[in-house]
Coordinates of C-alpha atoms and ligand atoms in Angstrom, one line a residue:
X519 CA 0.0 0.0 0.0
X520 CA 1.7 3.2 -1.1
X521 CA 0.8 6.9 -1.0
X522 CA -1.8 6.4 1.7
X523 CA -2.6 9.8 3.3
X524 CA -4.2 10.8 6.6
X525 CA -5.7 14.0 8.0
X526 CA -5.6 14.9 11.6
X527 CA -8.0 17.5 12.8
X528 CA -6.0 19.6 15.2
X529 CA -7.9 22.9 15.1
X530 CA -9.8 24.5 17.8
X531 CA -8.4 26.1 21.0
X532 CA -8.7 23.1 23.2
X533 CA -10.5 25.2 25.8
X534 CA -11.7 22.2 27.8
X535 CA -8.0 21.3 28.5
X536 CA -7.1 24.7 29.8
X537 CA -4.9 25.8 31.6
X538 CA -2.5 23.3 29.8
X539 CA -3.6 24.5 26.4
X540 CA -2.6 28.0 27.3
X541 CA 1.0 26.9 27.0
X542 CA 0.9 24.3 24.2
X543 CA -1.7 23.4 21.6
X544 CA -3.7 20.3 22.5
X545 CA -2.2 17.9 20.0
X546 CA 1.3 18.3 21.4
X547 CA 0.3 18.2 25.1
X548 CA 2.4 15.4 26.7
X549 CA 0.4 12.2 27.2
X550 CA 2.5 9.5 29.0
X551 CA 5.6 11.3 28.0
X552 CA 4.9 11.8 24.3
X553 CA 3.0 14.5 22.4
X554 CA -0.6 13.3 22.2
X555 CA -0.8 13.3 18.4
X556 CA 2.4 11.3 18.0
X557 CA 0.6 8.1 19.0
X558 CA -1.6 8.6 16.0
X559 CA 1.2 9.4 13.6
X560 CA 3.1 6.3 14.8
X561 CA 0.1 4.0 14.2
X562 CA -0.5 5.5 10.8
X563 CA 3.1 5.2 9.8
X564 CA 3.1 1.6 10.9
X565 CA 0.4 0.6 8.3
X566 CA 2.1 2.5 5.4
X567 CA 0.7 6.0 5.6
X568 CA 3.4 8.3 4.0
X569 CA 1.8 11.7 4.3
X570 CA 0.0 13.1 7.4
X571 CA -1.7 16.5 7.0
X572 CA -2.5 18.4 10.1
X573 CA -5.6 20.6 9.7
X574 CA -4.7 23.5 11.9
X575 CA -6.2 26.9 12.9
X576 CA -3.9 27.8 15.8
X577 CA -0.2 28.0 16.6
X578 CA 1.3 26.0 13.7
X579 CA 4.9 27.0 14.2
X580 CA 5.1 25.5 17.7
X581 CA 3.4 22.3 16.6
X582 CA 5.7 22.0 13.6
X583 CA 8.8 22.4 15.8
X584 CA 7.6 19.7 18.3
X585 CA 6.7 17.2 15.5
X586 CA 9.7 17.7 13.2
X587 CA 11.9 15.0 14.8
X588 CA 9.2 12.4 14.1
X589 CA 9.2 12.9 10.4
X590 CA 12.5 11.2 9.9
X591 CA 12.1 8.8 12.8
X592 CA 8.8 7.5 11.4
X593 CA 9.5 8.1 7.7
X594 CA 6.3 10.2 7.2
X595 CA 5.9 13.6 5.7
X596 CA 4.0 15.9 8.0
X597 CA 2.2 18.8 6.2
X598 CA 0.1 21.6 7.6
X599 CA -3.1 23.0 6.1
X600 CA -3.8 26.3 7.8
X601 CA -7.3 27.8 8.1
X602 CA -7.7 31.5 8.4
X603 CA -11.0 31.0 10.2
X604 CA -11.9 27.7 11.9
X605 CA -13.6 25.5 9.3
X606 CA -15.1 22.9 11.7
X607 CA -14.4 19.2 11.2
X608 CA -15.4 18.9 7.5
X609 CA -14.4 22.3 6.0
X610 CA -10.7 21.6 6.4
X611 CA -11.0 18.5 4.1
X612 CA -12.3 20.7 1.3
X613 CA -9.5 23.2 1.9
X614 CA -6.8 20.6 1.3
X615 CA -8.6 18.8 -1.6
X616 CA -5.6 19.2 -3.9
X617 CA -3.1 18.0 -1.4
X618 CA -5.2 14.9 -0.7
X619 CA -5.6 14.0 -4.3
X620 CA -2.0 14.6 -5.6
X621 CA -0.1 11.3 -6.5
X622 CA -3.1 9.2 -5.5
X623 CA -6.4 10.6 -6.7
X624 CA -8.4 7.5 -6.1
X625 CA -7.0 6.3 -2.9
X626 CA -9.1 6.5 0.3
X627 CA -7.7 8.6 3.2
X628 CA -7.9 8.5 6.9
X629 CA -9.4 11.3 9.0
X630 CA -8.7 11.5 12.8
X631 CA -9.8 13.6 15.7
X632 CA -6.6 14.6 17.4
X633 CA -7.6 14.1 21.0
X634 CA -8.2 10.3 20.9
X635 CA -6.1 7.6 22.5
X636 CA -6.6 4.0 21.3
X637 CA -4.8 1.0 19.8
X638 CA -5.7 2.5 16.4
X639 CA -6.5 -0.6 14.4
X640 CA -6.1 1.2 11.1
X641 CA -5.3 -1.9 9.0
X642 CA -8.5 -3.6 10.0
X643 CA -10.4 -0.3 9.2
X644 CA -8.8 -0.2 5.7
X645 CA -9.7 -3.8 5.1
X646 CA -13.3 -3.4 6.2
X647 CA -13.7 -0.2 4.1
X648 CA -12.5 -1.9 0.9
X649 CA -14.8 -4.9 1.7
X650 CA -18.1 -2.9 1.8
X651 CA -17.0 -0.6 -1.0
X652 CA -19.1 2.4 0.0
X653 CA -17.9 6.0 0.6
X654 CA -17.0 6.1 4.2
X655 CA -16.3 4.1 7.4
X656 CA -16.3 5.3 10.9
X657 CA -15.0 3.4 13.9
X658 CA -17.4 3.1 16.8
X659 CA -17.0 2.2 20.5
X660 CA -19.4 1.6 23.4
X661 CA -19.7 4.1 26.2
X662 CA -22.0 4.5 29.2
X663 CA -22.6 8.3 28.8
X664 CA -23.3 8.7 25.0
X665 CA -24.7 12.2 25.3
X666 CA -21.3 14.0 25.0
X667 CA -20.5 12.1 21.8
X668 CA -21.8 11.4 18.3
X669 CA -24.2 8.4 18.5
X670 CA -24.2 5.9 15.7
X671 CA -27.2 3.5 15.0
X672 CA -26.2 0.8 12.6
X673 CA -26.9 -2.8 11.4
X674 CA -24.8 -5.1 13.6
X675 CA -24.3 -7.6 10.8
X676 CA -23.4 -5.4 7.8
X677 CA -22.2 -2.3 9.6
X678 CA -24.5 0.0 7.5
X679 CA -25.3 3.1 9.4
X680 CA -29.0 4.1 9.7
X681 CA -28.6 7.2 11.8
X682 CA -25.9 9.6 13.1
X683 CA -26.9 12.0 15.9
X684 CA -24.3 14.4 17.3
X685 CA -24.5 14.9 21.1
X686 CA -28.2 13.7 21.4
X687 CA -30.3 15.2 24.1
X688 CA -32.4 12.0 24.4
X689 CA -31.0 8.4 24.4
X690 CA -30.6 7.0 20.9
X691 CA -28.0 4.3 21.6
X692 CA -24.6 3.7 23.3
X693 CA -22.4 3.1 20.2
X694 CA -20.6 6.3 19.6
X695 CA -18.3 7.8 17.0
X696 CA -14.7 7.1 18.0
X697 CA -13.4 10.0 15.9
X698 CA -11.4 7.7 13.5
X699 CA -12.6 7.6 9.9
X700 CA -11.7 6.5 6.3
X701 CA -13.2 8.1 3.3
X702 CA -13.1 7.8 -0.5
X703 CA -12.1 11.0 -2.3
X704 CA -15.6 11.3 -3.7
X705 CA -16.6 12.7 -0.3
X706 CA -14.7 15.9 -1.1
X707 CA -17.1 17.0 -3.8
X708 CA -19.9 17.2 -1.1
X709 CA -18.0 19.6 1.2
X710 CA -17.6 23.3 0.6
X711 CA -14.8 25.5 1.9
X712 CA -16.8 27.0 4.7
X713 CA -17.3 26.1 8.3
X714 CA -18.9 22.7 8.1
X715 CA -19.4 19.9 10.6
X716 CA -18.8 16.3 9.6
X717 CA -20.9 15.2 12.5
X718 CA -23.9 17.5 12.0
X719 CA -24.0 17.9 8.3
X720 CA -22.0 15.3 6.3
X721 CA -22.5 12.1 8.3
X722 CA -26.3 12.3 8.5
X723 CA -26.5 12.9 4.8
X724 CA -24.1 10.0 4.0
X725 CA -26.1 7.7 6.3
X726 CA -29.3 8.7 4.6
X727 CA -27.9 7.7 1.2
X728 CA -26.5 4.4 2.5
X729 CA -22.8 5.5 2.0
X730 CA -21.6 5.3 5.6
X731 CA -20.5 2.2 7.5
X732 CA -19.5 1.5 11.0
X733 CA -16.8 -0.8 12.3
X734 CA -16.5 -1.7 16.0
X735 CA -13.3 -0.7 17.7
X736 CA -11.9 -3.4 20.0
X737 CA -9.5 -2.5 22.8
X738 CA -9.2 0.7 24.8
X739 CA -10.5 4.1 23.6
X740 CA -10.8 7.5 25.2
X741 CA -11.3 11.1 24.1
X742 CA -8.8 12.9 26.4
X743 CA -9.8 16.4 25.6
X744 CA -11.0 17.2 29.2
X745 CA -9.0 16.8 32.4
X746 CA -11.1 13.9 34.0
X747 CA -11.1 12.1 30.6
X748 CA -7.4 12.7 30.1
X749 CA -6.7 10.9 33.5
X750 CA -9.1 8.0 32.5
X751 CA -7.3 7.7 29.1
X752 CA -3.9 7.6 30.9
X753 CA -5.1 4.8 33.1
X754 CA -6.5 2.9 30.1
X755 CA -3.2 3.3 28.2
X756 CA -1.0 2.3 31.1
X757 CA -3.2 -0.8 31.7
X758 CA -2.8 -1.6 28.0
X759 CA 1.0 -1.4 28.3
X760 CA 0.8 -3.6 31.3
X761 CA -1.2 -6.3 29.5
X762 CA 1.1 -6.3 26.4
X763 CA 4.1 -8.4 27.4
X764 CA 6.4 -7.0 24.8
X765 CA 6.1 -3.4 26.0
X766 CA 6.2 -4.1 29.8
X767 CA 9.9 -3.2 30.1
X768 CA 9.0 0.5 29.6
X769 CA 7.0 0.4 32.8
X770 CA 8.6 1.1 36.2
X771 CA 9.0 -1.5 38.9
X772 CA 10.4 -1.6 42.4
X773 CA 9.4 -1.8 46.1
X774 CA 7.9 1.7 46.1
X775 CA 6.0 1.2 42.8
X776 CA 2.4 0.0 42.5
X777 CA 2.0 -0.6 38.7
X778 CA 1.2 0.4 36.1
X779 CA 3.5 3.4 36.4
X780 CA 5.6 5.1 33.7
X781 CA 8.7 7.0 34.8
X782 CA 11.0 8.9 32.5
X783 CA 14.6 7.6 32.9
X784 CA 15.8 11.2 33.7
X785 CA 13.4 11.6 36.7
X786 CA 14.7 11.2 40.2
X787 CA 12.3 9.4 42.6
X788 CA 13.0 8.9 46.3
X789 CA 12.9 5.2 47.2
X790 CA 10.9 6.4 50.3
X791 CA 8.0 7.6 48.2
X792 CA 5.1 5.5 47.1
X793 CA 4.0 5.7 43.5
X794 CA 1.0 4.3 41.7
X795 CA -1.1 2.9 40.4
X796 CA -1.7 4.8 37.2
X797 CA 1.0 7.4 37.3
X798 CA 3.1 9.0 34.5
X799 CA 6.2 11.0 35.5
X800 CA 7.9 13.2 32.9
X801 CA 11.6 14.0 32.2
X802 CA 13.7 15.7 34.9
X803 CA 11.0 15.4 37.6
X804 CA 12.2 15.3 41.2
X805 CA 10.1 13.4 43.8
X806 CA 11.3 13.7 47.4
X807 CA 10.9 11.4 50.4
X808 CA 7.5 10.3 51.7
X809 CA 5.6 11.6 48.7
X810 CA 2.5 9.7 47.7
X811 CA 1.3 9.8 44.0
X812 CA -1.6 8.0 42.5
X813 CA -3.7 8.3 39.3
X814 CA -1.9 11.4 38.2
X815 CA 0.3 12.9 35.4
X816 CA 3.4 15.0 36.0
X817 CA 4.8 16.7 32.9
X818 CA 8.5 17.6 32.7
X819 CA 10.6 19.3 35.4
X820 CA 8.1 19.0 38.2
X821 CA 9.5 19.1 41.8
X822 CA 7.4 17.6 44.6
X823 CA 8.8 18.2 48.1
X824 CA 8.6 15.7 51.0
X825 CA 5.4 14.2 52.2
X826 CA 3.0 15.6 49.6
X827 CA 0.0 13.6 48.5
X828 CA -1.3 13.9 44.9
X829 CA -4.2 12.0 43.4
X830 CA -6.3 12.4 40.2
X831 CA -4.4 15.5 39.1
X832 CA -2.5 16.8 36.1
X833 CA 0.7 18.8 37.0
X834 CA 2.0 20.9 34.2
X835 CA 5.6 21.6 33.2
X836 CA 8.1 23.1 35.7
X837 CA 5.6 23.2 38.6
X838 CA 6.9 23.3 42.2
X839 CA 4.9 21.6 44.9
X840 CA 5.9 22.3 48.5
X841 CA 5.8 19.9 51.6
X842 CA 2.7 18.4 53.0
X843 CA 0.6 19.6 50.0
X844 CA -2.6 17.7 49.2
X845 CA -4.2 17.7 45.7
X846 CA -7.1 15.7 44.4
X847 CA -10.3 15.8 42.3
X848 CA -9.0 16.6 38.8
X849 CA -6.9 19.5 39.9
X850 CA -4.9 20.9 36.9
X851 CA -1.8 23.1 37.3
X852 CA -0.7 25.0 34.3
X853 CA 3.0 25.6 33.5
X854 CA 5.3 26.9 36.2
X855 CA 2.8 27.0 39.1
X856 CA 4.2 27.0 42.6
X857 CA 2.3 25.6 45.6
X858 CA 3.3 26.5 49.1
X859 CA 3.7 24.0 52.0
X860 CA 0.6 22.5 53.5
X861 CA -1.8 23.8 50.9
X862 CA -4.9 21.7 49.9
X863 CA -6.3 22.0 46.4
X864 CA -9.6 20.2 45.6
X865 CA -10.0 20.3 41.9
X866 CA -9.1 23.9 41.0
X867 CA -7.6 24.8 37.6
X868 CA -4.6 27.0 38.2
X869 CA -3.3 29.2 35.3
X870 CA 0.4 29.3 34.4
X871 CA 3.0 31.1 36.5
X872 CA 0.7 31.4 39.6
X873 CA 1.9 31.1 43.2
X874 CA -0.6 29.5 45.6
X875 CA -0.2 30.1 49.3
X876 CA -3.7 29.3 50.6
X877 CA -5.9 26.2 50.3
X878 CA -8.6 26.2 47.5
X879 CA -11.6 24.1 48.5
X880 CA -14.0 25.0 45.7
X881 CA -13.6 22.3 43.0
X882 CA -14.7 24.7 40.3
X883 CA -12.2 27.4 41.1
X884 CA -10.2 28.9 38.3
X885 CA -7.2 30.7 39.6
X886 CA -6.0 33.5 37.3
Ligands
LIG1972 N1 -8.8 22.1 11.7 C1 -9.8 22.2 12.6 N2 -10.7 23.3 12.5 N3 -10.0 21.2 13.5 C2 -11.1 21.3 14.4 C3 -12.0 22.5 14.3 C4 -11.7 23.5 13.3 O1 -12.4 24.5 13.2 N4 -12.9 22.3 15.3 C5 -12.6 21.2 15.9 N5 -11.5 20.6 15.4 C6 -10.9 19.3 15.8 C7 -10.5 19.2 17.2 O2 -9.1 19.6 17.4 C8 -10.6 17.7 17.5 O3 -9.5 17.0 17.2 C9 -11.7 17.3 16.5 O4 -11.8 18.3 15.5 C10 -13.1 17.1 17.2 O5 -13.4 18.2 18.0 P1 -13.7 18.2 19.5 O6 -14.0 19.5 20.0 O7 -12.7 17.3 20.3 O8 -15.1 17.4 19.5 P2 -15.8 16.5 20.6 O9 -14.9 15.8 21.4 O10 -16.8 17.3 21.3 O11 -16.7 15.5 19.6 C11 -16.1 14.8 18.6 O12 -15.4 13.7 19.1 C12 -16.2 12.6 19.6 C13 -15.2 11.5 20.0 O13 -14.3 11.8 20.9 C14 -17.2 14.3 17.6 O14 -16.5 13.8 16.4 C15 -18.1 13.3 18.2 O15 -19.0 12.8 17.2 C16 -17.2 12.1 18.7 O16 -18.0 11.1 19.3
LIG1973 MG1 -12.8 15.7 21.6

């Protein structure tokens, strides 16, 4: 298979992942020590995709710089298609029509939401798509709270989609759009260069004309575009690493580790701390004695002083946490936040470069 292409939708401001996205665009936010979108690019490269186009409306230079090393490492070309105004999820495809059709005018192409983690079974998706022969295939997964997703109603035998309803108010079903698609180039003639939604406009029309199929995604899946979901996605990914024998050596082990835990080799961890389960620790972190970490992510250069207790939280780059600090309940610290000794934070979102010297009990607090 040559000349396969993929589009990753990376536009939007990632507002639900603030304050992290105030410092870096969502697709390159670290997830288990790698930029989020790199997991997708790796999976695409693995099945022979040679060109990945990022549909972008915000901060392209920073993203290009972060992703450049992966081009040679993964032998893929990474291109950027820049929108002057956000074109939604479908409009960007029309904007890059030429790019998608050069060299391979008849080849189907992948389209991905950028905030998804999964095993990305793209070769199964490609096979299924060729087998039914229609215009598009979307991957679906099962969730318990379908209202915040696109719900897909389809024939369990053939996969033919009867109905696609984006963020339904009333219950329609629990199979949802996983944000991973493959389309024939003929779809491009139905999309104009204007803000257009795949989910609200294009998919319902394709379903009505019998051109849209669904394939069930096996294995883990999560949209990590919000703090709570990011932490759930991290747990799912670490469990997946733990279950896959060949990758287990990347996980940490030792008397003070309750797996699965991922620790960057350059991080320094006191043997008198207790770490895990479900913890990811970034480069150059320093964890002092008596610290307790569970179900949390620390990005690079985070310093946690003695006897602090951190659970269900995301700690951004270069943060400093004092002694006897307690953090819980999807607290998110932006870049370079400093927390004084003995402070308790119960779910607040703290913007970059802040100094916190008093406890914040309100879980909805935003500290600016
Ligand atoms: N280029 C570009 N331009 N990309 C955009 C734009 C835009 O104007 N708006 C959104 N995107 C990108 C986002 O960066 C993200 O990767 C993707 O399109 C989907 O947008 P989200 O904002 O994350 O949507 P969602 O999570 O509420 O819902 C979507 O994902 C669910 C699965 O996680 C929908 O596709 C649902 O149907 C789906 O179930
Ligand atoms: Mg999303």
